[in-house]
């Protein structure tokens, strides 16, 4: 083993009181995500080290790139903290590279190591100038930055830095219940919430036979994509057909969407309490459709006191699409299967719904029992990134 992946904690370090909790959460997440690889993972207060097999490096990097809480990582060579070993390794690494300017940056955290950082920079710089033809030092904008970190037993030497996905480790916050449709917005909302460390469970409202099993498959596939950022996600499928049919039978056409969304929120509140969630998360974006004007949001949100987090509320559609492409959900989201909102959309949904009208319309049918039945008959699937047969989940 002469190389390791060296992960620095970045933003985590500012969370003084919670530091250990954050580090342990990240450590457990890394361990789970790399369970199928031949790796050893060690951590201390400042960083994490992962040993790896060379042939697995690219694939491990792809996994690490999606673990929240990692801001920066390096592929570092390890040698014993001895002057000769360090010199030998630095030369060996640089001889393989083509470059014309460089800079050495030494950090000595082992104060028993006799040579001071500045002196070590000079020693290594001189060594490189002497042994590699045509190169010179550039302290401001070097092509190659050689970092040498001298620690108690080992010294880490690396040239390149890779950006991680940032955020906080999933699990550093408790559970939030995500309203996941087959659209573009809600998977993006899920990604942004997970980036803040939230554990998510997804809830999908379906209205068979008005919606198809393909629509459900779409949601399952979206959930699977989201699993790249966590280990597994529970997906609760709610049979919304009776409620939806009742709304369209008894209520004013232009208020159907408003009432339908209030029913969804009521069910979300029940599921959130049942499963120990703290917030509801959805893909609403201000002004995008009639049910997402501020007036609509106010009237719809009035059915629950549980906080509703709307991570994409203030993003433009194009900004949302950019993220959807980045997290690879876009192509699934644009598949054409109708979901229960699109099937029932009235010609002119109300843009500024009035609370008194909504309350009057909702008195027209006994929905409470229906809500309870919907929650009792939920089907729950546990989705992972691993390939599962669709048929197992239908
Ligand atoms: P689009 O990306 O086309 O806007 P959308 O899924 O955002 O699709 P909207 O009608 O804008 O559709 O719904 C707003 C939000 O409400 C969604 O982002 C989602 O969080 C939630 N939602 C809508 N329909 C459903 C559904 N059938 N099941 C679960 N959540 C839903
Ligand atoms: Mg939307």
Short mmCIF file of C-alpha atoms and ligand atoms in Angstrom, two decimals:
data_model
loop_
_atom_site.label_atom_id
_atom_site.label_comp_id
_atom_site.label_asym_id
_atom_site.label_seq_id
_atom_site.Cartn_x
_atom_site.Cartn_y
_atom_site.Cartn_z
CA UNK A 1 0.00 0.00 0.00
CA UNK A 2 1.66 3.21 -1.00
CA UNK A 3 -1.33 5.41 -1.77
CA UNK A 4 -4.46 6.33 0.14
CA UNK A 5 -7.50 8.48 -0.46
CA UNK A 6 -7.17 11.30 2.01
CA UNK A 7 -10.40 13.03 2.92
CA UNK A 8 -10.44 16.37 4.65
CA UNK A 9 -13.55 17.31 6.58
CA UNK A 10 -13.87 20.93 5.43
CA UNK A 11 -17.11 22.57 6.57
CA UNK A 12 -17.57 19.93 9.27
CA UNK A 13 -14.73 21.39 11.26
CA UNK A 14 -16.73 24.53 11.97
CA UNK A 15 -19.33 22.50 13.85
CA UNK A 16 -17.35 22.45 17.05
CA UNK A 17 -19.75 20.82 19.50
CA UNK A 18 -20.99 18.28 17.00
CA UNK A 19 -17.69 17.48 15.42
CA UNK A 20 -17.41 13.89 16.59
CA UNK A 21 -21.00 13.16 15.69
CA UNK A 22 -20.49 14.52 12.17
CA UNK A 23 -17.26 12.62 11.69
CA UNK A 24 -18.79 9.36 12.90
CA UNK A 25 -21.82 9.85 10.66
CA UNK A 26 -19.59 10.47 7.67
CA UNK A 27 -17.40 7.51 8.58
CA UNK A 28 -20.39 5.18 8.77
CA UNK A 29 -21.73 6.47 5.45
CA UNK A 30 -18.38 5.95 3.73
CA UNK A 31 -18.15 2.47 5.22
CA UNK A 32 -21.60 1.52 3.96
CA UNK A 33 -21.06 2.91 0.48
CA UNK A 34 -17.70 1.18 0.10
CA UNK A 35 -18.78 -2.12 1.68
CA UNK A 36 -18.30 -4.04 -1.56
CA UNK A 37 -14.77 -2.74 -2.18
CA UNK A 38 -11.46 -4.00 -0.89
CA UNK A 39 -10.69 -1.01 1.31
CA UNK A 40 -9.62 -0.13 4.84
CA UNK A 41 -11.00 3.07 6.30
CA UNK A 42 -9.35 4.91 9.18
CA UNK A 43 -10.20 8.25 10.69
CA UNK A 44 -8.82 10.77 13.11
CA UNK A 45 -10.06 14.19 14.15
CA UNK A 46 -8.72 15.90 11.07
CA UNK A 47 -9.15 13.45 8.22
CA UNK A 48 -10.08 10.05 6.93
CA UNK A 49 -7.79 7.65 5.06
CA UNK A 50 -8.95 4.96 2.72
CA UNK A 51 -6.64 2.30 1.35
CA UNK A 52 -7.67 0.87 -2.00
CA UNK A 53 -6.78 -1.51 -4.79
CA UNK A 54 -5.46 0.39 -7.81
CA UNK A 55 -7.89 -1.22 -10.21
CA UNK A 56 -10.84 -0.08 -8.07
CA UNK A 57 -9.77 3.55 -7.71
CA UNK A 58 -11.92 5.06 -10.47
CA UNK A 59 -15.00 3.29 -9.31
CA UNK A 60 -14.36 4.24 -5.67
CA UNK A 61 -13.90 7.88 -6.68
CA UNK A 62 -17.28 7.81 -8.41
CA UNK A 63 -18.86 6.62 -5.16
CA UNK A 64 -17.03 9.15 -3.00
CA UNK A 65 -18.04 12.00 -5.31
CA UNK A 66 -21.63 11.44 -4.17
CA UNK A 67 -21.08 11.22 -0.43
CA UNK A 68 -22.19 14.44 1.25
CA UNK A 69 -19.89 15.88 3.89
CA UNK A 70 -16.76 15.46 1.78
CA UNK A 71 -15.50 18.79 0.51
CA UNK A 72 -12.10 17.88 -0.79
CA UNK A 73 -10.03 14.77 -1.15
CA UNK A 74 -6.63 13.77 -2.44
CA UNK A 75 -4.94 10.68 -3.71
CA UNK A 76 -1.85 10.76 -1.52
CA UNK A 77 1.34 8.72 -1.46
CA UNK A 78 2.42 7.57 1.97
CA UNK A 79 6.02 7.20 3.08
CA UNK A 80 7.68 6.98 6.46
CA UNK A 81 8.35 10.39 8.01
CA UNK A 82 12.07 10.35 7.19
CA UNK A 83 13.90 12.87 5.07
CA UNK A 84 15.36 10.33 2.63
CA UNK A 85 12.07 8.49 2.03
CA UNK A 86 10.25 11.76 1.42
CA UNK A 87 12.87 13.00 -1.04
CA UNK A 88 12.89 9.74 -2.93
CA UNK A 89 9.10 9.65 -3.26
CA UNK A 90 8.75 13.30 -4.33
CA UNK A 91 11.26 12.76 -7.11
CA UNK A 92 9.67 9.51 -8.20
CA UNK A 93 6.24 11.16 -8.48
CA UNK A 94 7.45 14.25 -10.30
CA UNK A 95 9.64 12.37 -12.78
CA UNK A 96 6.48 10.82 -14.18
CA UNK A 97 4.87 14.20 -14.80
CA UNK A 98 5.33 16.78 -17.51
CA UNK A 99 5.41 20.33 -16.17
CA UNK A 100 7.47 23.45 -16.28
CA UNK A 101 6.68 25.25 -13.02
CA UNK A 102 6.13 23.96 -9.51
CA UNK A 103 5.94 24.83 -5.85
CA UNK A 104 6.48 22.72 -2.75
CA UNK A 105 4.28 23.27 0.30
CA UNK A 106 5.31 21.40 3.41
CA UNK A 107 3.20 21.18 6.54
CA UNK A 108 4.88 19.68 9.57
CA UNK A 109 2.44 18.62 12.25
CA UNK A 110 4.97 16.25 13.81
CA UNK A 111 7.15 18.66 15.72
CA UNK A 112 9.64 15.86 16.48
CA UNK A 113 10.55 15.85 12.82
CA UNK A 114 13.79 17.82 12.87
CA UNK A 115 13.52 19.82 9.66
CA UNK A 116 11.22 22.87 9.70
CA UNK A 117 8.62 23.31 6.98
CA UNK A 118 10.40 26.18 5.23
CA UNK A 119 13.68 24.28 5.18
CA UNK A 120 11.96 21.19 3.85
CA UNK A 121 10.45 23.29 1.03
CA UNK A 122 13.95 24.43 0.12
CA UNK A 123 15.44 20.95 0.31
CA UNK A 124 12.74 19.42 -1.88
CA UNK A 125 12.65 22.39 -4.27
CA UNK A 126 16.42 22.17 -4.74
CA UNK A 127 16.20 18.45 -5.29
CA UNK A 128 13.58 18.86 -8.02
CA UNK A 129 15.49 21.67 -9.76
CA UNK A 130 18.64 19.56 -9.75
CA UNK A 131 17.07 16.37 -11.04
CA UNK A 132 14.40 17.44 -13.48
CA UNK A 133 15.56 19.45 -16.45
CA UNK A 134 13.85 22.65 -17.57
CA UNK A 135 11.59 23.24 -14.59
CA UNK A 136 11.46 26.28 -12.36
CA UNK A 137 9.73 27.46 -9.21
CA UNK A 138 6.62 29.60 -9.43
CA UNK A 139 5.22 30.45 -6.00
CA UNK A 140 2.15 32.28 -7.27
CA UNK A 141 0.70 30.15 -10.01
CA UNK A 142 2.56 26.83 -10.21
CA UNK A 143 1.49 24.16 -12.68
CA UNK A 144 2.24 21.51 -10.12
CA UNK A 145 1.72 22.07 -6.41
CA UNK A 146 3.50 19.43 -4.36
CA UNK A 147 1.94 19.10 -0.92
CA UNK A 148 3.93 17.34 1.75
CA UNK A 149 2.24 16.73 5.10
CA UNK A 150 4.60 15.38 7.71
CA UNK A 151 2.71 13.63 10.48
CA UNK A 152 3.92 11.50 13.36
CA UNK A 153 4.46 8.18 11.62
CA UNK A 154 3.65 8.83 8.03
CA UNK A 155 4.10 11.58 5.53
CA UNK A 156 1.48 12.20 2.86
CA UNK A 157 2.56 13.55 -0.49
CA UNK A 158 0.05 14.60 -3.12
CA UNK A 159 -0.32 16.79 -6.17
CA UNK A 160 -3.95 16.80 -7.06
CA UNK A 161 -7.11 17.76 -5.22
CA UNK A 162 -10.57 16.52 -6.05
CA UNK A 163 -13.67 18.42 -5.11
CA UNK A 164 -16.24 16.42 -3.13
CA UNK A 165 -19.96 17.16 -3.17
CA UNK A 166 -19.88 19.25 0.01
CA UNK A 167 -22.81 19.59 2.39
CA UNK A 168 -23.30 17.59 5.57
CA UNK A 169 -23.30 13.81 5.90
CA UNK A 170 -26.73 12.25 5.42
CA UNK A 171 -27.90 11.31 8.91
CA UNK A 172 -26.52 14.40 10.59
CA UNK A 173 -30.17 15.52 10.53
CA UNK A 174 -33.12 13.25 11.26
CA UNK A 175 -35.84 12.17 8.87
CA UNK A 176 -37.83 14.29 6.44
CA UNK A 177 -40.72 12.93 4.36
CA UNK A 178 -40.37 13.74 0.68
CA UNK A 179 -43.32 14.12 -1.67
CA UNK A 180 -41.88 12.38 -4.71
CA UNK A 181 -43.74 12.64 -8.01
CA UNK A 182 -42.44 11.54 -11.36
CA UNK A 183 -41.62 15.15 -12.29
CA UNK A 184 -38.36 17.05 -12.53
CA UNK A 185 -38.59 19.11 -9.37
CA UNK A 186 -39.08 16.69 -6.50
CA UNK A 187 -35.95 14.53 -7.10
CA UNK A 188 -33.93 17.76 -7.15
CA UNK A 189 -35.59 18.82 -3.89
CA UNK A 190 -34.60 15.44 -2.44
CA UNK A 191 -30.99 15.86 -3.51
CA UNK A 192 -30.76 19.34 -1.98
CA UNK A 193 -32.33 18.17 1.30
CA UNK A 194 -29.96 15.20 1.53
CA UNK A 195 -27.09 17.59 0.94
CA UNK A 196 -28.07 19.31 4.19
CA UNK A 197 -27.77 15.95 5.95
CA UNK A 198 -31.47 15.04 5.99
CA UNK A 199 -32.44 11.36 5.87
CA UNK A 200 -35.35 11.04 3.46
CA UNK A 201 -38.27 8.71 3.06
CA UNK A 202 -40.30 9.17 -0.11
CA UNK A 203 -44.07 9.25 -0.51
CA UNK A 204 -45.72 8.76 -3.88
CA UNK A 205 -49.45 9.33 -4.44
CA UNK A 206 -50.85 7.15 -7.19
CA UNK A 207 -54.28 6.94 -8.67
CA UNK A 208 -54.58 3.63 -10.47
CA UNK A 209 -56.29 3.11 -12.96
CA UNK A 210 -55.99 6.79 -13.85
CA UNK A 211 -52.22 6.47 -13.51
CA UNK A 212 -50.23 3.51 -14.75
CA UNK A 213 -47.74 1.11 -13.21
CA UNK A 214 -45.18 2.66 -15.55
CA UNK A 215 -45.66 5.90 -13.64
CA UNK A 216 -44.88 4.02 -10.45
CA UNK A 217 -41.81 2.47 -12.06
CA UNK A 218 -40.63 5.92 -12.93
CA UNK A 219 -40.82 6.95 -9.28
CA UNK A 220 -39.00 3.76 -8.25
CA UNK A 221 -36.24 4.50 -10.76
CA UNK A 222 -35.97 8.08 -9.53
CA UNK A 223 -35.71 6.82 -5.96
CA UNK A 224 -32.97 4.44 -7.04
CA UNK A 225 -31.01 7.33 -8.56
CA UNK A 226 -31.36 9.24 -5.29
CA UNK A 227 -29.91 6.25 -3.43
CA UNK A 228 -26.49 7.15 -4.89
CA UNK A 229 -26.42 9.88 -2.23
CA UNK A 230 -27.52 7.68 0.67
CA UNK A 231 -27.69 3.94 1.22
CA UNK A 232 -31.37 3.13 0.93
CA UNK A 233 -34.69 4.95 0.75
CA UNK A 234 -38.08 3.76 1.89
CA UNK A 235 -40.73 4.56 -0.69
CA UNK A 236 -44.35 4.68 0.53
CA UNK A 237 -46.97 4.35 -2.18
CA UNK A 238 -50.34 5.84 -1.29
CA UNK A 239 -53.49 4.75 -3.07
CA UNK A 240 -55.00 8.16 -3.75
CA UNK A 241 -57.74 7.02 -6.17
CA UNK A 242 -60.81 7.13 -3.87
CA UNK A 243 -59.94 10.59 -2.52
CA UNK A 244 -59.14 11.98 -5.92
CA UNK A 245 -62.35 10.62 -7.43
CA UNK A 246 -64.39 12.02 -4.55
CA UNK A 247 -62.84 15.47 -4.97
CA UNK A 248 -63.72 15.53 -8.65
CA UNK A 249 -67.19 14.23 -7.97
CA UNK A 250 -68.15 16.63 -5.17
CA UNK A 251 -66.04 19.79 -5.42
CA UNK A 252 -65.90 22.82 -7.68
CA UNK A 253 -63.67 22.15 -10.71
CA UNK A 254 -61.43 25.18 -10.33
CA UNK A 255 -60.75 24.28 -6.67
CA UNK A 256 -60.00 20.58 -7.24
CA UNK A 257 -56.21 20.98 -7.35
CA UNK A 258 -56.14 23.14 -4.24
CA UNK A 259 -58.24 20.60 -2.35
CA UNK A 260 -56.28 17.66 -3.74
CA UNK A 261 -53.05 19.23 -2.48
CA UNK A 262 -54.56 19.89 0.93
CA UNK A 263 -55.52 16.21 1.10
CA UNK A 264 -51.98 15.23 0.14
CA UNK A 265 -50.60 17.48 2.86
CA UNK A 266 -52.98 15.98 5.42
CA UNK A 267 -51.82 12.49 4.48
CA UNK A 268 -48.21 13.65 4.57
CA UNK A 269 -48.70 14.89 8.10
CA UNK A 270 -50.12 11.54 9.18
CA UNK A 271 -47.27 9.60 7.53
CA UNK A 272 -44.65 11.97 8.92
CA UNK A 273 -45.92 11.43 12.48
CA UNK A 274 -46.26 7.69 11.99
CA UNK A 275 -42.70 7.25 10.74
CA UNK A 276 -40.94 9.69 13.05
CA UNK A 277 -40.26 12.40 10.48
CA UNK A 278 -39.75 16.06 11.38
CA UNK A 279 -40.51 17.90 8.16
CA UNK A 280 -42.26 17.49 4.83
CA UNK A 281 -40.12 18.16 1.74
CA UNK A 282 -41.45 18.80 -1.73
CA UNK A 283 -40.57 20.21 -5.15
CA UNK A 284 -42.83 23.26 -5.15
CA UNK A 285 -41.37 26.31 -6.82
CA UNK A 286 -42.90 29.75 -6.38
CA UNK A 287 -45.18 30.69 -9.25
CA UNK A 288 -44.50 27.58 -11.34
CA UNK A 289 -48.15 26.50 -11.54
CA UNK A 290 -51.47 27.67 -10.10
CA UNK A 291 -51.04 25.61 -6.93
CA UNK A 292 -47.65 27.19 -6.26
CA UNK A 293 -48.55 30.86 -6.08
CA UNK A 294 -47.98 32.31 -2.63
CA UNK A 295 -51.74 32.51 -2.11
CA UNK A 296 -52.11 28.84 -3.01
CA UNK A 297 -49.21 27.82 -0.83
CA UNK A 298 -50.76 29.68 2.08
CA UNK A 299 -54.14 28.00 1.70
CA UNK A 300 -52.68 24.54 1.03
CA UNK A 301 -50.10 24.70 3.82
CA UNK A 302 -52.77 25.72 6.36
CA UNK A 303 -53.76 22.08 6.97
CA UNK A 304 -50.51 21.25 8.77
CA UNK A 305 -48.19 22.69 11.39
CA UNK A 306 -45.31 20.47 10.35
CA UNK A 307 -42.66 22.56 8.60
CA UNK A 308 -42.72 22.17 4.82
CA UNK A 309 -39.29 22.53 3.25
CA UNK A 310 -39.26 23.53 -0.40
CA UNK A 311 -35.63 23.37 -1.51
CA UNK A 312 -36.35 24.55 -5.07
CA UNK A 313 -38.87 27.24 -4.10
CA UNK A 314 -36.69 30.09 -5.38
CA UNK A 315 -34.95 28.39 -8.31
CA UNK A 316 -35.80 28.94 -11.97
CA UNK A 317 -36.91 25.90 -13.91
CA UNK A 318 -33.63 26.00 -15.85
CA UNK A 319 -31.64 25.98 -12.64
CA UNK A 320 -33.66 23.01 -11.44
CA UNK A 321 -33.08 21.22 -14.73
CA UNK A 322 -29.32 21.78 -14.45
CA UNK A 323 -29.31 19.97 -11.12
CA UNK A 324 -31.63 17.25 -12.43
CA UNK A 325 -29.14 16.56 -15.21
CA UNK A 326 -26.24 16.55 -12.80
CA UNK A 327 -27.89 13.97 -10.56
CA UNK A 328 -29.02 11.97 -13.58
CA UNK A 329 -32.75 12.10 -12.85
CA UNK A 330 -33.74 14.36 -15.75
CA UNK A 331 -34.04 11.65 -18.42
CA UNK A 332 -36.28 9.56 -16.18
CA UNK A 333 -38.41 12.56 -15.15
CA UNK A 334 -39.24 13.48 -18.74
CA UNK A 335 -40.58 10.03 -19.59
CA UNK A 336 -44.16 10.63 -20.64
CA UNK A 337 -46.26 8.70 -18.08
CA UNK A 338 -48.95 10.78 -16.47
CA UNK A 339 -49.05 11.12 -12.73
CA UNK A 340 -52.11 11.83 -10.65
CA UNK A 341 -51.75 15.61 -10.80
CA UNK A 342 -51.51 15.77 -14.56
CA UNK A 343 -54.39 13.37 -15.19
CA UNK A 344 -56.93 15.47 -13.34
CA UNK A 345 -55.77 18.98 -14.13
CA UNK A 346 -58.86 21.18 -14.65
CA UNK A 347 -58.89 23.72 -17.46
CA UNK A 348 -58.75 26.73 -15.17
CA UNK A 349 -57.38 25.93 -11.73
CA UNK A 350 -57.80 28.81 -9.29
CA UNK A 351 -54.66 30.91 -8.93
CA UNK A 352 -55.69 32.78 -5.82
CA UNK A 353 -57.86 30.33 -3.87
CA UNK A 354 -60.00 31.66 -1.02
CA UNK A 355 -59.96 29.89 2.29
CA UNK A 356 -63.70 30.26 2.90
CA UNK A 357 -64.48 28.65 -0.46
CA UNK A 358 -62.04 25.78 0.17
CA UNK A 359 -63.54 25.05 3.57
CA UNK A 360 -67.05 25.05 2.13
CA UNK A 361 -66.06 22.71 -0.71
CA UNK A 362 -64.32 20.31 1.68
CA UNK A 363 -67.51 19.94 3.68
CA UNK A 364 -69.12 18.27 0.71
CA UNK A 365 -67.65 14.84 1.43
CA UNK A 366 -66.44 12.88 4.47
CA UNK A 367 -62.77 12.77 3.73
CA UNK A 368 -61.38 11.97 7.19
CA UNK A 369 -62.10 8.27 7.04
CA UNK A 370 -60.73 8.16 3.50
CA UNK A 371 -57.48 9.73 4.62
CA UNK A 372 -57.12 7.12 7.36
CA UNK A 373 -57.80 4.33 4.93
CA UNK A 374 -55.24 5.72 2.50
CA UNK A 375 -52.58 5.73 5.22
CA UNK A 376 -53.50 2.25 6.43
CA UNK A 377 -53.23 0.74 2.96
CA UNK A 378 -49.82 2.18 2.09
CA UNK A 379 -47.35 -0.16 0.35
CA UNK A 380 -43.76 0.42 1.40
CA UNK A 381 -40.72 -0.57 -0.66
CA UNK A 382 -37.13 -0.29 0.38
CA UNK A 383 -35.11 0.89 -2.60
CA UNK A 384 -31.33 0.61 -2.95
CA UNK A 385 -28.95 1.48 -5.78
CA UNK A 386 -28.47 -2.20 -6.55
CA UNK A 387 -30.41 -3.48 -9.49
CA UNK A 388 -33.70 -4.95 -8.46
CA UNK A 389 -36.20 -6.43 -10.82
CA UNK A 390 -39.17 -4.13 -11.41
CA UNK A 391 -41.47 -7.07 -11.01
CA UNK A 392 -40.32 -7.53 -7.40
CA UNK A 393 -41.60 -4.08 -6.64
CA UNK A 394 -44.96 -4.06 -8.36
P1 LIG B 1 -42.73 19.14 -12.60
O1 LIG B 1 -41.31 18.85 -12.48
O2 LIG B 1 -43.28 18.81 -13.92
O3 LIG B 1 -43.15 20.45 -12.05
P2 LIG B 1 -43.67 18.17 -10.22
O4 LIG B 1 -43.50 16.80 -9.73
O5 LIG B 1 -42.93 19.24 -9.58
O6 LIG B 1 -43.39 18.06 -11.68
P3 LIG B 1 -46.03 19.67 -9.48
O7 LIG B 1 -47.41 19.52 -9.92
O8 LIG B 1 -45.30 20.91 -9.73
O9 LIG B 1 -45.23 18.49 -10.15
O10 LIG B 1 -46.05 19.30 -7.92
C1 LIG B 1 -45.36 20.02 -6.94
C2 LIG B 1 -44.79 19.08 -5.91
O11 LIG B 1 -45.80 18.33 -5.25
C3 LIG B 1 -43.89 18.02 -6.51
O12 LIG B 1 -42.58 18.52 -6.73
C4 LIG B 1 -43.94 16.95 -5.47
O13 LIG B 1 -43.09 17.24 -4.39
C5 LIG B 1 -45.38 17.01 -5.01
N1 LIG B 1 -46.22 16.06 -5.77
C6 LIG B 1 -46.96 16.32 -6.85
N2 LIG B 1 -47.58 15.19 -7.29
C7 LIG B 1 -47.20 14.21 -6.45
C8 LIG B 1 -47.47 12.79 -6.37
N3 LIG B 1 -48.26 12.17 -7.24
N4 LIG B 1 -46.88 12.09 -5.38
C9 LIG B 1 -46.08 12.69 -4.49
N5 LIG B 1 -45.79 14.01 -4.53
C10 LIG B 1 -46.34 14.75 -5.48
MG1 LIG B 2 -43.18 21.33 -10.21
#
